């Protein structure tokens, strides 16, 4: 498990929202997400691909909103028909994984996050998380955390 604490400014993601259940690893396929990604990949989106996780409930079996799309600087950058999700500025634990199979690297990434939580290395704030894809074989996921330097949400 390797991560670094970073400060992030507010992040906006324009795209297609999907209300997704929090589910255990191995149960990651979601046909609604596949449809959303297809719409984004075949649409007029510009900017780096990204995902915003908002409206969290902490328990497995609960729900959150996942917006798949692209990073944008302002609401003026949002193409018609898409929504914008806001991930607040704050302290985040940055986890990065690289590999050749997306499902495997996604599983590995979340295992690292849950291991860090279980060991007490991070305390999730559940204010919003952000996922980016620096290239075809990598994921960077920024998990909002309680800042250990001041004991407050990041």
PDB file of C-alpha atoms in Angstrom:
ATOM      1  CA  UNK A   1       0.000   0.000   0.000  1.00  0.00           C
ATOM      2  CA  UNK A   2       1.468   3.285  -1.084  1.00  0.00           C
ATOM      3  CA  UNK A   3      -0.183   6.686  -1.088  1.00  0.00           C
ATOM      4  CA  UNK A   4       0.685  10.305  -0.528  1.00  0.00           C
ATOM      5  CA  UNK A   5      -1.270  13.110   1.103  1.00  0.00           C
ATOM      6  CA  UNK A   6      -1.882  16.001  -1.264  1.00  0.00           C
ATOM      7  CA  UNK A   7      -3.840  19.240  -1.226  1.00  0.00           C
ATOM      8  CA  UNK A   8      -6.219  19.603  -4.170  1.00  0.00           C
ATOM      9  CA  UNK A   9      -8.149  22.580  -5.397  1.00  0.00           C
ATOM     10  CA  UNK A  10     -11.819  22.248  -6.240  1.00  0.00           C
ATOM     11  CA  UNK A  11     -12.330  19.856  -9.163  1.00  0.00           C
ATOM     12  CA  UNK A  12     -15.219  19.968 -11.622  1.00  0.00           C
ATOM     13  CA  UNK A  13     -16.205  16.931 -13.698  1.00  0.00           C
ATOM     14  CA  UNK A  14     -18.695  17.297 -16.564  1.00  0.00           C
ATOM     15  CA  UNK A  15     -20.357  14.119 -17.687  1.00  0.00           C
ATOM     16  CA  UNK A  16     -23.040  11.524 -17.144  1.00  0.00           C
ATOM     17  CA  UNK A  17     -24.166  10.773 -13.560  1.00  0.00           C
ATOM     18  CA  UNK A  18     -24.930   7.259 -12.347  1.00  0.00           C
ATOM     19  CA  UNK A  19     -26.332   6.485  -8.912  1.00  0.00           C
ATOM     20  CA  UNK A  20     -24.251   3.427  -8.004  1.00  0.00           C
ATOM     21  CA  UNK A  21     -24.378   1.007  -5.098  1.00  0.00           C
ATOM     22  CA  UNK A  22     -21.275   0.660  -2.955  1.00  0.00           C
ATOM     23  CA  UNK A  23     -20.375  -2.944  -3.514  1.00  0.00           C
ATOM     24  CA  UNK A  24     -17.641  -5.316  -2.502  1.00  0.00           C
ATOM     25  CA  UNK A  25     -14.758  -6.009  -4.896  1.00  0.00           C
ATOM     26  CA  UNK A  26     -15.513  -8.656  -7.479  1.00  0.00           C
ATOM     27  CA  UNK A  27     -18.959  -7.140  -8.073  1.00  0.00           C
ATOM     28  CA  UNK A  28     -17.811  -4.139 -10.059  1.00  0.00           C
ATOM     29  CA  UNK A  29     -19.719  -4.502 -13.314  1.00  0.00           C
ATOM     30  CA  UNK A  30     -22.486  -1.983 -13.583  1.00  0.00           C
ATOM     31  CA  UNK A  31     -24.355  -1.815 -16.908  1.00  0.00           C
ATOM     32  CA  UNK A  32     -25.421   1.781 -16.143  1.00  0.00           C
ATOM     33  CA  UNK A  33     -21.763   2.809 -15.816  1.00  0.00           C
ATOM     34  CA  UNK A  34     -20.914   1.047 -19.060  1.00  0.00           C
ATOM     35  CA  UNK A  35     -23.667   2.997 -20.841  1.00  0.00           C
ATOM     36  CA  UNK A  36     -22.460   6.266 -19.267  1.00  0.00           C
ATOM     37  CA  UNK A  37     -18.847   5.656 -20.338  1.00  0.00           C
ATOM     38  CA  UNK A  38     -20.003   4.765 -23.843  1.00  0.00           C
ATOM     39  CA  UNK A  39     -21.906   8.069 -24.063  1.00  0.00           C
ATOM     40  CA  UNK A  40     -18.871  10.024 -22.842  1.00  0.00           C
ATOM     41  CA  UNK A  41     -16.387   8.236 -25.100  1.00  0.00           C
ATOM     42  CA  UNK A  42     -18.641   8.739 -28.135  1.00  0.00           C
ATOM     43  CA  UNK A  43     -19.656  12.310 -27.315  1.00  0.00           C
ATOM     44  CA  UNK A  44     -18.216  15.765 -27.875  1.00  0.00           C
ATOM     45  CA  UNK A  45     -16.255  15.835 -24.638  1.00  0.00           C
ATOM     46  CA  UNK A  46     -12.927  17.641 -24.455  1.00  0.00           C
ATOM     47  CA  UNK A  47     -10.453  17.525 -21.610  1.00  0.00           C
ATOM     48  CA  UNK A  48      -8.890  14.723 -19.581  1.00  0.00           C
ATOM     49  CA  UNK A  49     -11.226  11.841 -18.696  1.00  0.00           C
ATOM     50  CA  UNK A  50     -12.233  11.703 -15.043  1.00  0.00           C
ATOM     51  CA  UNK A  51     -14.765  10.387 -12.551  1.00  0.00           C
ATOM     52  CA  UNK A  52     -16.214  12.208  -9.544  1.00  0.00           C
ATOM     53  CA  UNK A  53     -17.674  10.288  -6.594  1.00  0.00           C
ATOM     54  CA  UNK A  54     -20.140  12.407  -4.606  1.00  0.00           C
ATOM     55  CA  UNK A  55     -23.200  12.065  -2.358  1.00  0.00           C
ATOM     56  CA  UNK A  56     -21.588   9.255  -0.359  1.00  0.00           C
ATOM     57  CA  UNK A  57     -23.090   6.973   2.204  1.00  0.00           C
ATOM     58  CA  UNK A  58     -20.361   5.032   3.977  1.00  0.00           C
ATOM     59  CA  UNK A  59     -21.783   1.520   4.239  1.00  0.00           C
ATOM     60  CA  UNK A  60     -21.409  -1.281   1.676  1.00  0.00           C
ATOM     61  CA  UNK A  61     -24.839  -1.687   0.091  1.00  0.00           C
ATOM     62  CA  UNK A  62     -25.535   2.042   0.279  1.00  0.00           C
ATOM     63  CA  UNK A  63     -25.254   4.438  -2.666  1.00  0.00           C
ATOM     64  CA  UNK A  64     -23.160   7.268  -4.093  1.00  0.00           C
ATOM     65  CA  UNK A  65     -23.269   9.297  -7.295  1.00  0.00           C
ATOM     66  CA  UNK A  66     -20.563   8.598  -9.850  1.00  0.00           C
ATOM     67  CA  UNK A  67     -20.183  11.155 -12.636  1.00  0.00           C
ATOM     68  CA  UNK A  68     -18.102   9.861 -15.541  1.00  0.00           C
ATOM     69  CA  UNK A  69     -16.781  12.439 -17.964  1.00  0.00           C
ATOM     70  CA  UNK A  70     -13.969  14.948 -18.218  1.00  0.00           C
ATOM     71  CA  UNK A  71     -12.354  17.607 -16.058  1.00  0.00           C
ATOM     72  CA  UNK A  72     -13.477  21.119 -16.811  1.00  0.00           C
ATOM     73  CA  UNK A  73     -12.570  24.573 -15.572  1.00  0.00           C
ATOM     74  CA  UNK A  74     -16.046  26.111 -15.396  1.00  0.00           C
ATOM     75  CA  UNK A  75     -19.706  25.541 -16.129  1.00  0.00           C
ATOM     76  CA  UNK A  76     -19.188  27.210 -19.526  1.00  0.00           C
ATOM     77  CA  UNK A  77     -17.079  24.158 -20.531  1.00  0.00           C
ATOM     78  CA  UNK A  78     -19.988  21.728 -20.050  1.00  0.00           C
ATOM     79  CA  UNK A  79     -21.509  20.429 -23.294  1.00  0.00           C
ATOM     80  CA  UNK A  80     -25.326  20.458 -23.522  1.00  0.00           C
ATOM     81  CA  UNK A  81     -26.929  17.404 -21.958  1.00  0.00           C
ATOM     82  CA  UNK A  82     -24.220  16.774 -19.363  1.00  0.00           C
ATOM     83  CA  UNK A  83     -24.154  17.580 -15.661  1.00  0.00           C
ATOM     84  CA  UNK A  84     -21.329  18.970 -13.581  1.00  0.00           C
ATOM     85  CA  UNK A  85     -20.133  17.468 -10.295  1.00  0.00           C
ATOM     86  CA  UNK A  86     -18.046  19.401  -7.809  1.00  0.00           C
ATOM     87  CA  UNK A  87     -15.359  17.752  -5.690  1.00  0.00           C
ATOM     88  CA  UNK A  88     -14.352  20.231  -2.975  1.00  0.00           C
ATOM     89  CA  UNK A  89     -10.835  21.483  -2.317  1.00  0.00           C
ATOM     90  CA  UNK A  90      -9.099  19.743   0.557  1.00  0.00           C
ATOM     91  CA  UNK A  91      -6.703  17.060   1.700  1.00  0.00           C
ATOM     92  CA  UNK A  92      -6.688  13.838  -0.299  1.00  0.00           C
ATOM     93  CA  UNK A  93      -4.856  10.527  -0.163  1.00  0.00           C
ATOM     94  CA  UNK A  94      -3.574   9.901  -3.696  1.00  0.00           C
ATOM     95  CA  UNK A  95      -3.429   6.245  -4.746  1.00  0.00           C
ATOM     96  CA  UNK A  96      -1.952   5.263  -8.137  1.00  0.00           C
ATOM     97  CA  UNK A  97      -1.990   1.938  -9.960  1.00  0.00           C
ATOM     98  CA  UNK A  98      -0.620   0.910 -13.347  1.00  0.00           C
ATOM     99  CA  UNK A  99      -1.292  -2.369 -15.182  1.00  0.00           C
ATOM    100  CA  UNK A 100      -2.533  -3.951 -18.373  1.00  0.00           C
ATOM    101  CA  UNK A 101      -5.990  -5.118 -17.195  1.00  0.00           C
ATOM    102  CA  UNK A 102      -8.373  -2.360 -16.092  1.00  0.00           C
ATOM    103  CA  UNK A 103     -10.426  -4.624 -13.809  1.00  0.00           C
ATOM    104  CA  UNK A 104      -7.292  -5.901 -12.040  1.00  0.00           C
ATOM    105  CA  UNK A 105      -5.833  -2.437 -11.511  1.00  0.00           C
ATOM    106  CA  UNK A 106      -9.180  -1.122 -10.279  1.00  0.00           C
ATOM    107  CA  UNK A 107      -9.441  -4.014  -7.780  1.00  0.00           C
ATOM    108  CA  UNK A 108      -5.840  -3.410  -6.655  1.00  0.00           C
ATOM    109  CA  UNK A 109      -6.490   0.289  -6.204  1.00  0.00           C
ATOM    110  CA  UNK A 110      -9.544  -0.212  -3.965  1.00  0.00           C
ATOM    111  CA  UNK A 111      -7.788  -2.957  -1.979  1.00  0.00           C
ATOM    112  CA  UNK A 112      -5.034  -0.441  -1.187  1.00  0.00           C
ATOM    113  CA  UNK A 113      -7.588   2.166  -0.096  1.00  0.00           C
ATOM    114  CA  UNK A 114      -9.503  -0.254   2.125  1.00  0.00           C
ATOM    115  CA  UNK A 115      -6.226  -1.570   3.598  1.00  0.00           C
ATOM    116  CA  UNK A 116      -5.153   1.997   4.430  1.00  0.00           C
ATOM    117  CA  UNK A 117      -8.526   2.556   6.117  1.00  0.00           C
ATOM    118  CA  UNK A 118      -8.366  -0.727   8.056  1.00  0.00           C
ATOM    119  CA  UNK A 119      -4.839   0.071   9.309  1.00  0.00           C
ATOM    120  CA  UNK A 120      -5.877   3.564  10.373  1.00  0.00           C
ATOM    121  CA  UNK A 121      -3.451   5.179   7.909  1.00  0.00           C
ATOM    122  CA  UNK A 122      -6.327   7.267   6.530  1.00  0.00           C
ATOM    123  CA  UNK A 123      -9.747   8.319   7.747  1.00  0.00           C
ATOM    124  CA  UNK A 124     -12.069   8.978   4.823  1.00  0.00           C
ATOM    125  CA  UNK A 125     -14.011  12.238   4.903  1.00  0.00           C
ATOM    126  CA  UNK A 126     -16.646  11.137   2.313  1.00  0.00           C
ATOM    127  CA  UNK A 127     -16.896  14.697   0.971  1.00  0.00           C
ATOM    128  CA  UNK A 128     -16.104  13.633  -2.600  1.00  0.00           C
ATOM    129  CA  UNK A 129     -13.445  11.592  -4.370  1.00  0.00           C
ATOM    130  CA  UNK A 130     -11.827  12.074  -7.766  1.00  0.00           C
ATOM    131  CA  UNK A 131     -10.426   9.574 -10.258  1.00  0.00           C
ATOM    132  CA  UNK A 132      -8.236  10.420 -13.249  1.00  0.00           C
ATOM    133  CA  UNK A 133      -6.611   8.361 -15.967  1.00  0.00           C
ATOM    134  CA  UNK A 134      -3.140   9.667 -16.817  1.00  0.00           C
ATOM    135  CA  UNK A 135      -2.824   7.069 -19.615  1.00  0.00           C
ATOM    136  CA  UNK A 136      -4.534   3.903 -20.895  1.00  0.00           C
ATOM    137  CA  UNK A 137      -2.910   1.696 -18.251  1.00  0.00           C
ATOM    138  CA  UNK A 138      -3.219   3.775 -15.110  1.00  0.00           C
ATOM    139  CA  UNK A 139      -5.626   5.178 -12.566  1.00  0.00           C
ATOM    140  CA  UNK A 140      -5.035   7.871  -9.973  1.00  0.00           C
ATOM    141  CA  UNK A 141      -7.687   8.051  -7.279  1.00  0.00           C
ATOM    142  CA  UNK A 142      -7.851  10.917  -4.803  1.00  0.00           C
ATOM    143  CA  UNK A 143      -9.773   9.977  -1.652  1.00  0.00           C
ATOM    144  CA  UNK A 144     -10.934  12.840   0.583  1.00  0.00           C
ATOM    145  CA  UNK A 145      -9.474  12.323   4.056  1.00  0.00           C
ATOM    146  CA  UNK A 146      -9.511  13.872   7.472  1.00  0.00           C
ATOM    147  CA  UNK A 147      -6.237  15.817   7.548  1.00  0.00           C
ATOM    148  CA  UNK A 148      -4.075  14.131  10.220  1.00  0.00           C
ATOM    149  CA  UNK A 149      -2.087  17.351  10.641  1.00  0.00           C
ATOM    150  CA  UNK A 150      -5.059  19.229  12.042  1.00  0.00           C
ATOM    151  CA  UNK A 151      -7.682  16.562  12.805  1.00  0.00           C
ATOM    152  CA  UNK A 152     -10.238  18.079  10.446  1.00  0.00           C
ATOM    153  CA  UNK A 153     -11.812  17.090   7.164  1.00  0.00           C
ATOM    154  CA  UNK A 154      -9.571  17.976   4.235  1.00  0.00           C
TER     155      UNK A 154
END
